[in-house]
Amino acid sequence: MKILQPVCLIIVFFLLPIEGIAQDLFLALSGKIVNAQTGIPIPYANIQLKSKGTGTISNTAGEFILKIPTQYLPDSVVISCMGYQRSTLPIPAAGFTDQDILLTPAVLELKEVAVKVRSGWDILKAAMASIPDNYDTAAVRLTAFYREHLWLEDQELNFNESVLEIIKTFYTDEARQDQIRILKGRKKEIKHHWDPQFFGFISNISNTAKSTLGEEPLKNIKAPRSVFNPENYRYYDCVYQETIREGDRHLLVLEIFPKQKSKKGLLNAQLYIDEASLAIVKFKWDLSPAGVKYVNRHGKGGFGYTIMSKVVKATFDFTQVKVAIGYKYYQGKWYLHTIQRSFEAALNSPKRGIDHRSWRADMDLVVTDISKDSVQRFTAGNILNSNAAMSSVIGNEADDSFWENYNILKPVIPDSLRQQRPDTTVTVTPVPVTRVSNRQNGFTHADTLRGQLSPLRSCYDVTYYHLDVSVNMDARTIQGNNLMRFKVVSPFAVMQVDLYANMKIDSILYRGQPLAYTREAAAVFVRFPQLQPVGSEQEIRIYYAGVPQVPDFKIPMNGGILWDKDAAGNPWAQVVCQGSGASLWWPNKDHLSDEPDSMRIWITVPEGFTEISNGRLIRKTPVGHGKTRYEWLVSYPINNYNVTFNIGKHTHYRDYYITDDTLTIDYYMMPYNLERARNMFQQVKPMLQCFEKSFGKYPFPRDGFTLVESLYPMEHQSGVCIGRITAENAVGPNRLLWHESAHEWWGNAISCKDLADMWIHEAFATYAEALMIACTEGESDAQDYITEQRAGISNKEPVIGVYDVNHIFYDTGDMYNKGIVILHTFRNILNNDSSWFRLLHDIQQFFRYKTLSSDELVDFICQRTHTDYRYFFEQYLKYTTIPKLELARKEIGNDLVIKYRWQADVKDFRMPVKITTSANKYTFIYPTTTWQTKTLKKMNLDDFEVDEEGMYFELLAVGF
């Protein structure tokens, strides 16, 4: 299953006040900062309380407004700007309004400044070494104002602004990275009456506030392309230019620019460094020509951009990106203060007659308050995710009173957001916390009963189910029975079957006689009148009824029956139970290791509804009382969570996929989406062709291939659910459709024995997305897509879960994102695509219609490749840390000497890595966990590269 997060447009009115001061009185100061000699307004001057972290900056017209809690008074306000003398003004009891504040240009007598070091590199290295002393590396809570403005030449596309609360850390890992929560926000309502798809493409940029915050460089100075990374110094020159004043500080100005003919010098940068403390006070950069080329290759959004450009038929190329970052001094340390970010691009759309039109954006973030108290990570409120466009999560508001007592960057233009909105109060009701079994919370005996293949389960092997149930759409209940046929593996008088405790059992019949049973949690222990002999085939029938649980989407992988309505208001129902298990709605042996060889599924529904399950629809039988029974036959093994029903007012059409044989393809969709569905499903046959080429023939030809518009996407065997069809997903490549369909090979044809190994399903299905991109768009786009998945890796939990306890209720995202990267890394280790795709075919053929474990899969891979790769899979699947390649480099004469080793949890980790041994020529080296040295003849540092795109590891530069 492809994990989906609920999508909702959130209108933000009033969520959370600034802690501790929200109910206090505030004093407003406003004015304009101007040059005392020329009278010209001074933009981006700092206005800050002397003794607190509260402040703002002036806008491009020099204007500002600052709101101060009266509990902070008495105090003074300090106004400063580079190149000017600092001004300190006591705050009068009544405050001040529209006051002109004059700043006098600073004159620096160079003879009075003793600059001991004039080497730019020496100054920069000293500043880098001083980071722990100058900056607060503990987490802090910031309040900030954010604004973004987009234009297509002189046409305004988007204007939005918001007050943010930020948890700012010095960590880069997923669990501890920066967080942003929107406190208040508004946007200008700009209507584009023609071509909404195109204007939606260029007006709503995802990830803007979070990526703007991510420009702050000091917590990750060793990022691969950072100008501060010592590994990149060789691509640049660093020159001391001058010393200027900011108030009573002397600032050393450094210019950093690429060396001549450097292909890896991506930035032109300017740094302002406090001479006394060596703190970086301001950092500005723009792209070099090589940088422009780089962002056009890697910075457009990868495959997502490729999809949209094909759908919208518009492309763009960046022409420039500029960033300026400022820091402010508070209580002995320096803190992030401002980030100004802009880009310009050339937009092209021949379809619309658009040729190299200017598309530009400006983004400003101003920190208005700093708090080192109560720094807890956000768990509630409007927390911004990485993919959200700001304009999609904030609403429209009118006048300046909207901001209440939050500090903002004063608009230069008159406030045009004049649409009044009625006052709205949002009441938040506390939600009880549900205990979830996982590594953090621990496991219970009920989890063991659910997840362990105990002797009361392993004693028999299910060969056949016949499920016959009636669904009451109004009462949302199920009533029916299930025939279980099984072969006795070891003699027993008691066996375990499974059905959730909220579902009532009416009786269990054996040879027409009722059997005694007891229940504990979701387990049902059935007692036979005599010992069942080994090798015999027996059957029982369980009659039951009840109200099945509904999914709780706050708990990962929590399943149930979804009850909803379609766009026409008709009832619509679907089963989704991958994590919670099929026993939430029908009695069975609910363990993934045991699949029936075949199954009949009979679902009775009200007349007028269509019901879609798995396999072939054999017949529809009227059963009286205004009901119809849909009778399905599954002629292959099927895992329990794949058994499903979809009940709705669907329409249907059939197609055929003809190769050396003929595969029927059945499509079900809502009638109002028929044309959208026909458009979407044009990609199905090319998808099947790509997957058959990569993995082998479609695994369920007798049952056919069915795609169903559904409430939720899910890989139900031979009845694949793709979620709701919309105007947006009906055009262009559909990765969700690819992913769920790929599960027919990975998850359905072969299935894991325990949910701890569900990565086998999800990693390969996610990798299939990349293969489909390669089939349709080319290998380069597929590589971009795989690289993009790294951003979603959290490394919070091992990819393999805990065995024997149905461990699934946690963030399983790394099964997908890390899984695809692991597989791509292994493909590059093999370094032979013929061997790689032959291996994928062999896995499918050997394990087809079987269940398997991670160990069985890895053993098979080692056998087929004649190489022991257990070290590789153990490291990536069982540990959260990724291996680090320690690498030292040194030029000696005309040669380059390198020294290297692995840092890893697995003691004999020995993954090969590709490096350049001459310009643009890659060759494998074979590091181990002990140091090795290699001399590369006639090689220099500028031409040396390590292949970090093809393989997933961390490169750690060390001294020689």
mmCIF file of N, CA, C and O in Angstrom, residues 719-783:
data_model
loop_
_atom_site.group_PDB
_atom_site.id
_atom_site.type_symbol
_atom_site.label_atom_id
_atom_site.label_comp_id
_atom_site.label_asym_id
_atom_site.label_seq_id
_atom_site.Cartn_x
_atom_site.Cartn_y
_atom_site.Cartn_z
ATOM 1 N N GLY A 719 -7.727 -7.108 -7.876
ATOM 2 C CA GLY A 719 -8.785 -6.106 -7.731
ATOM 3 C C GLY A 719 -8.185 -4.844 -7.147
ATOM 4 O O GLY A 719 -8.595 -4.359 -6.091
ATOM 5 N N VAL A 720 -7.185 -4.302 -7.844
ATOM 6 C CA VAL A 720 -6.340 -3.234 -7.311
ATOM 7 C C VAL A 720 -7.130 -1.939 -7.176
ATOM 8 O O VAL A 720 -7.749 -1.468 -8.151
ATOM 9 N N CYS A 721 -7.105 -1.369 -5.995
ATOM 10 C CA CYS A 721 -7.827 -0.118 -5.713
ATOM 11 C C CYS A 721 -6.884 1.068 -5.875
ATOM 12 O O CYS A 721 -5.757 1.037 -5.364
ATOM 13 N N ILE A 722 -7.341 2.108 -6.557
ATOM 14 C CA ILE A 722 -6.454 3.219 -6.897
ATOM 15 C C ILE A 722 -6.873 4.537 -6.256
ATOM 16 O O ILE A 722 -6.308 5.581 -6.563
ATOM 17 N N GLY A 723 -7.856 4.506 -5.339
ATOM 18 C CA GLY A 723 -8.316 5.747 -4.736
ATOM 19 C C GLY A 723 -9.288 6.473 -5.656
ATOM 20 O O GLY A 723 -9.680 5.988 -6.720
ATOM 21 N N ARG A 724 -9.678 7.660 -5.229
ATOM 22 C CA ARG A 724 -10.640 8.452 -6.007
ATOM 23 C C ARG A 724 -9.973 9.010 -7.266
ATOM 24 O O ARG A 724 -8.816 9.441 -7.232
ATOM 25 N N ILE A 725 -10.708 9.039 -8.353
ATOM 26 C CA ILE A 725 -10.244 9.644 -9.599
ATOM 27 C C ILE A 725 -10.626 11.124 -9.578
ATOM 28 O O ILE A 725 -11.769 11.471 -9.291
ATOM 29 N N THR A 726 -9.663 11.983 -9.871
ATOM 30 C CA THR A 726 -9.887 13.424 -9.856
ATOM 31 C C THR A 726 -9.418 14.035 -11.166
ATOM 32 O O THR A 726 -8.746 13.376 -11.975
ATOM 33 N N ALA A 727 -9.741 15.296 -11.351
ATOM 34 C CA ALA A 727 -9.277 15.994 -12.553
ATOM 35 C C ALA A 727 -7.762 16.046 -12.587
ATOM 36 O O ALA A 727 -7.147 16.015 -13.660
ATOM 37 N N GLU A 728 -7.139 16.107 -11.400
ATOM 38 C CA GLU A 728 -5.681 16.240 -11.346
ATOM 39 C C GLU A 728 -4.981 14.920 -11.646
ATOM 40 O O GLU A 728 -4.017 14.880 -12.409
ATOM 41 N N ASN A 729 -5.423 13.816 -11.017
ATOM 42 C CA ASN A 729 -4.690 12.561 -11.224
ATOM 43 C C ASN A 729 -5.106 11.810 -12.484
ATOM 44 O O ASN A 729 -4.510 10.785 -12.823
ATOM 45 N N ALA A 730 -6.126 12.311 -13.182
ATOM 46 C CA ALA A 730 -6.567 11.636 -14.405
ATOM 47 C C ALA A 730 -5.685 11.962 -15.598
ATOM 48 O O ALA A 730 -5.811 11.326 -16.644
ATOM 49 N N VAL A 731 -4.800 12.936 -15.453
ATOM 50 C CA VAL A 731 -3.903 13.302 -16.549
ATOM 51 C C VAL A 731 -2.464 13.083 -16.111
ATOM 52 O O VAL A 731 -2.121 13.254 -14.945
ATOM 53 N N GLY A 732 -1.644 12.658 -17.044
ATOM 54 C CA GLY A 732 -0.232 12.501 -16.762
ATOM 55 C C GLY A 732 0.079 11.195 -16.052
ATOM 56 O O GLY A 732 -0.807 10.415 -15.700
ATOM 57 N N PRO A 733 1.357 10.942 -15.826
ATOM 58 C CA PRO A 733 1.773 9.715 -15.145
ATOM 59 C C PRO A 733 1.166 9.633 -13.745
ATOM 60 O O PRO A 733 1.089 10.628 -13.033
ATOM 61 N N ASN A 734 0.779 8.434 -13.356
ATOM 62 C CA ASN A 734 0.123 8.231 -12.066
ATOM 63 C C ASN A 734 0.934 7.230 -11.261
ATOM 64 O O ASN A 734 0.784 6.019 -11.400
ATOM 65 N N ARG A 735 1.812 7.741 -10.388
ATOM 66 C CA ARG A 735 2.712 6.870 -9.626
ATOM 67 C C ARG A 735 1.949 5.980 -8.658
ATOM 68 O O ARG A 735 2.377 4.866 -8.359
ATOM 69 N N LEU A 736 0.842 6.481 -8.139
ATOM 70 C CA LEU A 736 0.051 5.676 -7.210
ATOM 71 C C LEU A 736 -0.524 4.449 -7.913
ATOM 72 O O LEU A 736 -0.491 3.335 -7.376
ATOM 73 N N LEU A 737 -1.028 4.634 -9.110
ATOM 74 C CA LEU A 737 -1.537 3.508 -9.897
ATOM 75 C C LEU A 737 -0.417 2.506 -10.155
ATOM 76 O O LEU A 737 -0.600 1.287 -10.030
ATOM 77 N N TRP A 738 0.770 3.002 -10.522
ATOM 78 C CA TRP A 738 1.907 2.108 -10.761
ATOM 79 C C TRP A 738 2.252 1.320 -9.497
ATOM 80 O O TRP A 738 2.488 0.113 -9.559
ATOM 81 N N HIS A 739 2.307 2.037 -8.378
ATOM 82 C CA HIS A 739 2.740 1.404 -7.132
ATOM 83 C C HIS A 739 1.784 0.282 -6.727
ATOM 84 O O HIS A 739 2.222 -0.843 -6.436
ATOM 85 N N GLU A 740 0.485 0.589 -6.704
ATOM 86 C CA GLU A 740 -0.471 -0.426 -6.266
ATOM 87 C C GLU A 740 -0.511 -1.593 -7.248
ATOM 88 O O GLU A 740 -0.658 -2.752 -6.841
ATOM 89 N N SER A 741 -0.353 -1.321 -8.537
ATOM 90 C CA SER A 741 -0.344 -2.406 -9.524
ATOM 91 C C SER A 741 0.906 -3.265 -9.394
ATOM 92 O O SER A 741 0.846 -4.490 -9.581
ATOM 93 N N ALA A 742 2.044 -2.650 -9.070
ATOM 94 C CA ALA A 742 3.291 -3.410 -8.918
ATOM 95 C C ALA A 742 3.193 -4.422 -7.787
ATOM 96 O O ALA A 742 3.908 -5.427 -7.775
ATOM 97 N N HIS A 743 2.296 -4.173 -6.831
ATOM 98 C CA HIS A 743 2.111 -5.132 -5.736
ATOM 99 C C HIS A 743 1.560 -6.469 -6.232
ATOM 100 O O HIS A 743 1.630 -7.462 -5.495
ATOM 101 N N GLU A 744 0.999 -6.513 -7.431
ATOM 102 C CA GLU A 744 0.581 -7.811 -7.953
ATOM 103 C C GLU A 744 1.770 -8.767 -8.036
ATOM 104 O O GLU A 744 1.626 -9.972 -7.840
ATOM 105 N N TRP A 745 2.940 -8.216 -8.314
ATOM 106 C CA TRP A 745 4.164 -9.020 -8.303
ATOM 107 C C TRP A 745 4.768 -9.065 -6.894
ATOM 108 O O TRP A 745 5.147 -10.133 -6.424
ATOM 109 N N TRP A 746 4.860 -7.894 -6.252
ATOM 110 C CA TRP A 746 5.578 -7.758 -4.977
ATOM 111 C C TRP A 746 4.575 -7.503 -3.853
ATOM 112 O O TRP A 746 4.152 -6.384 -3.645
ATOM 113 N N GLY A 747 4.155 -8.578 -3.189
ATOM 114 C CA GLY A 747 3.174 -8.471 -2.116
ATOM 115 C C GLY A 747 2.028 -9.434 -2.308
ATOM 116 O O GLY A 747 1.459 -9.935 -1.338
ATOM 117 N N ASN A 748 1.680 -9.711 -3.585
ATOM 118 C CA ASN A 748 0.572 -10.622 -3.881
ATOM 119 C C ASN A 748 1.080 -11.942 -4.455
ATOM 120 O O ASN A 748 0.778 -13.004 -3.914
ATOM 121 N N ALA A 749 1.853 -11.890 -5.538
ATOM 122 C CA ALA A 749 2.425 -13.125 -6.094
ATOM 123 C C ALA A 749 3.442 -13.717 -5.119
ATOM 124 O O ALA A 749 3.542 -14.939 -4.968
ATOM 125 N N ILE A 750 4.237 -12.870 -4.504
ATOM 126 C CA ILE A 750 5.091 -13.298 -3.398
ATOM 127 C C ILE A 750 4.752 -12.413 -2.204
ATOM 128 O O ILE A 750 4.529 -11.212 -2.362
ATOM 129 N N SER A 751 4.670 -12.998 -1.030
ATOM 130 C CA SER A 751 4.234 -12.270 0.163
ATOM 131 C C SER A 751 5.156 -12.602 1.332
ATOM 132 O O SER A 751 5.675 -13.717 1.433
ATOM 133 N N CYS A 752 5.308 -11.640 2.221
ATOM 134 C CA CYS A 752 6.127 -11.876 3.408
ATOM 135 C C CYS A 752 5.379 -12.763 4.399
ATOM 136 O O CYS A 752 4.143 -12.779 4.441
ATOM 137 N N LYS A 753 6.127 -13.500 5.224
ATOM 138 C CA LYS A 753 5.537 -14.373 6.229
ATOM 139 C C LYS A 753 5.142 -13.621 7.490
ATOM 140 O O LYS A 753 4.345 -14.125 8.283
ATOM 141 N N ASP A 754 5.758 -12.473 7.702
ATOM 142 C CA ASP A 754 5.533 -11.677 8.910
ATOM 143 C C ASP A 754 5.569 -10.211 8.499
ATOM 144 O O ASP A 754 6.399 -9.822 7.666
ATOM 145 N N LEU A 755 4.693 -9.402 9.076
ATOM 146 C CA LEU A 755 4.659 -7.983 8.698
ATOM 147 C C LEU A 755 5.981 -7.277 8.989
ATOM 148 O O LEU A 755 6.232 -6.203 8.446
ATOM 149 N N ALA A 756 6.828 -7.843 9.828
ATOM 150 C CA ALA A 756 8.157 -7.254 10.060
ATOM 151 C C ALA A 756 8.948 -7.172 8.761
ATOM 152 O O ALA A 756 9.841 -6.330 8.628
ATOM 153 N N ASP A 757 8.627 -8.041 7.801
ATOM 154 C CA ASP A 757 9.336 -8.072 6.523
ATOM 155 C C ASP A 757 8.532 -7.425 5.398
ATOM 156 O O ASP A 757 8.745 -7.715 4.216
ATOM 157 N N MET A 758 7.615 -6.521 5.745
ATOM 158 C CA MET A 758 6.769 -5.918 4.720
ATOM 159 C C MET A 758 7.566 -5.043 3.745
ATOM 160 O O MET A 758 7.059 -4.650 2.693
ATOM 161 N N TRP A 759 8.814 -4.733 4.089
ATOM 162 C CA TRP A 759 9.647 -3.971 3.153
ATOM 163 C C TRP A 759 9.753 -4.698 1.812
ATOM 164 O O TRP A 759 9.916 -4.041 0.761
ATOM 165 N N ILE A 760 9.653 -6.032 1.817
ATOM 166 C CA ILE A 760 9.726 -6.782 0.557
ATOM 167 C C ILE A 760 8.601 -6.339 -0.369
ATOM 168 O O ILE A 760 8.784 -6.227 -1.582
ATOM 169 N N HIS A 761 7.427 -6.069 0.195
ATOM 170 C CA HIS A 761 6.312 -5.576 -0.609
ATOM 171 C C HIS A 761 6.565 -4.139 -1.064
ATOM 172 O O HIS A 761 6.449 -3.803 -2.240
ATOM 173 N N GLU A 762 6.873 -3.271 -0.084
ATOM 174 C CA GLU A 762 6.844 -1.829 -0.346
ATOM 175 C C GLU A 762 8.093 -1.315 -1.048
ATOM 176 O O GLU A 762 8.014 -0.417 -1.879
ATOM 177 N N ALA A 763 9.255 -1.845 -0.719
ATOM 178 C CA ALA A 763 10.484 -1.379 -1.373
ATOM 179 C C ALA A 763 10.454 -1.708 -2.860
ATOM 180 O O ALA A 763 10.757 -0.873 -3.713
ATOM 181 N N PHE A 764 10.072 -2.956 -3.185
ATOM 182 C CA PHE A 764 10.067 -3.355 -4.596
ATOM 183 C C PHE A 764 8.958 -2.644 -5.370
ATOM 184 O O PHE A 764 9.139 -2.306 -6.545
ATOM 185 N N ALA A 765 7.798 -2.418 -4.730
ATOM 186 C CA ALA A 765 6.724 -1.695 -5.428
ATOM 187 C C ALA A 765 7.121 -0.239 -5.664
ATOM 188 O O ALA A 765 6.785 0.342 -6.707
ATOM 189 N N THR A 766 7.832 0.370 -4.716
ATOM 190 C CA THR A 766 8.314 1.740 -4.916
ATOM 191 C C THR A 766 9.392 1.764 -5.985
ATOM 192 O O THR A 766 9.443 2.689 -6.817
ATOM 193 N N TYR A 767 10.244 0.735 -5.988
ATOM 194 C CA TYR A 767 11.262 0.651 -7.031
ATOM 195 C C TYR A 767 10.615 0.486 -8.404
ATOM 196 O O TYR A 767 11.123 0.990 -9.418
ATOM 197 N N ALA A 768 9.474 -0.203 -8.446
ATOM 198 C CA ALA A 768 8.759 -0.358 -9.716
ATOM 199 C C ALA A 768 8.322 0.993 -10.271
ATOM 200 O O ALA A 768 8.250 1.173 -11.491
ATOM 201 N N GLU A 769 8.017 1.960 -9.392
ATOM 202 C CA GLU A 769 7.697 3.302 -9.864
ATOM 203 C C GLU A 769 8.858 3.867 -10.678
ATOM 204 O O GLU A 769 8.672 4.462 -11.742
ATOM 205 N N ALA A 770 10.081 3.694 -10.132
ATOM 206 C CA ALA A 770 11.264 4.207 -10.842
ATOM 207 C C ALA A 770 11.471 3.480 -12.163
ATOM 208 O O ALA A 770 11.872 4.090 -13.167
ATOM 209 N N LEU A 771 11.206 2.184 -12.180
ATOM 210 C CA LEU A 771 11.352 1.440 -13.437
ATOM 211 C C LEU A 771 10.354 1.925 -14.483
ATOM 212 O O LEU A 771 10.673 2.002 -15.665
ATOM 213 N N MET A 772 9.137 2.248 -14.029
ATOM 214 C CA MET A 772 8.140 2.768 -14.970
ATOM 215 C C MET A 772 8.568 4.136 -15.507
ATOM 216 O O MET A 772 8.362 4.445 -16.684
ATOM 217 N N ILE A 773 9.185 4.948 -14.649
ATOM 218 C CA ILE A 773 9.712 6.225 -15.122
ATOM 219 C C ILE A 773 10.810 5.989 -16.162
ATOM 220 O O ILE A 773 10.868 6.665 -17.194
ATOM 221 N N ALA A 774 11.674 5.003 -15.886
ATOM 222 C CA ALA A 774 12.729 4.686 -16.851
ATOM 223 C C ALA A 774 12.130 4.218 -18.171
ATOM 224 O O ALA A 774 12.627 4.575 -19.251
ATOM 225 N N CYS A 775 11.059 3.425 -18.102
ATOM 226 C CA CYS A 775 10.424 2.924 -19.330
ATOM 227 C C CYS A 775 9.792 4.043 -20.147
ATOM 228 O O CYS A 775 9.754 3.976 -21.375
ATOM 229 N N THR A 776 9.275 5.070 -19.468
ATOM 230 C CA THR A 776 8.524 6.118 -20.179
ATOM 231 C C THR A 776 9.323 7.395 -20.403
ATOM 232 O O THR A 776 9.136 8.075 -21.410
ATOM 233 N N GLU A 777 10.202 7.728 -19.453
ATOM 234 C CA GLU A 777 10.903 9.015 -19.524
ATOM 235 C C GLU A 777 12.411 8.878 -19.695
ATOM 236 O O GLU A 777 13.075 9.833 -20.075
ATOM 237 N N GLY A 778 12.965 7.716 -19.348
ATOM 238 C CA GLY A 778 14.404 7.531 -19.482
ATOM 239 C C GLY A 778 15.082 7.323 -18.142
ATOM 240 O O GLY A 778 14.562 7.670 -17.080
ATOM 241 N N GLU A 779 16.274 6.758 -18.184
ATOM 242 C CA GLU A 779 17.019 6.414 -16.971
ATOM 243 C C GLU A 779 17.401 7.642 -16.149
ATOM 244 O O GLU A 779 17.465 7.583 -14.919
ATOM 245 N N SER A 780 17.662 8.762 -16.811
ATOM 246 C CA SER A 780 18.077 9.962 -16.083
ATOM 247 C C SER A 780 16.967 10.441 -15.149
ATOM 248 O O SER A 780 17.210 10.762 -13.982
ATOM 249 N N ASP A 781 15.719 10.463 -15.643
ATOM 250 C CA ASP A 781 14.599 10.866 -14.799
ATOM 251 C C ASP A 781 14.358 9.852 -13.688
ATOM 252 O O ASP A 781 13.983 10.212 -12.568
ATOM 253 N N ALA A 782 14.568 8.576 -13.989
ATOM 254 C CA ALA A 782 14.411 7.549 -12.956
ATOM 255 C C ALA A 782 15.436 7.746 -11.844
ATOM 256 O O ALA A 782 15.125 7.615 -10.652
ATOM 257 N N GLN A 783 16.670 8.063 -12.228
ATOM 258 C CA GLN A 783 17.709 8.324 -11.222
ATOM 259 C C GLN A 783 17.333 9.530 -10.366
ATOM 260 O O GLN A 783 17.499 9.522 -9.138
#
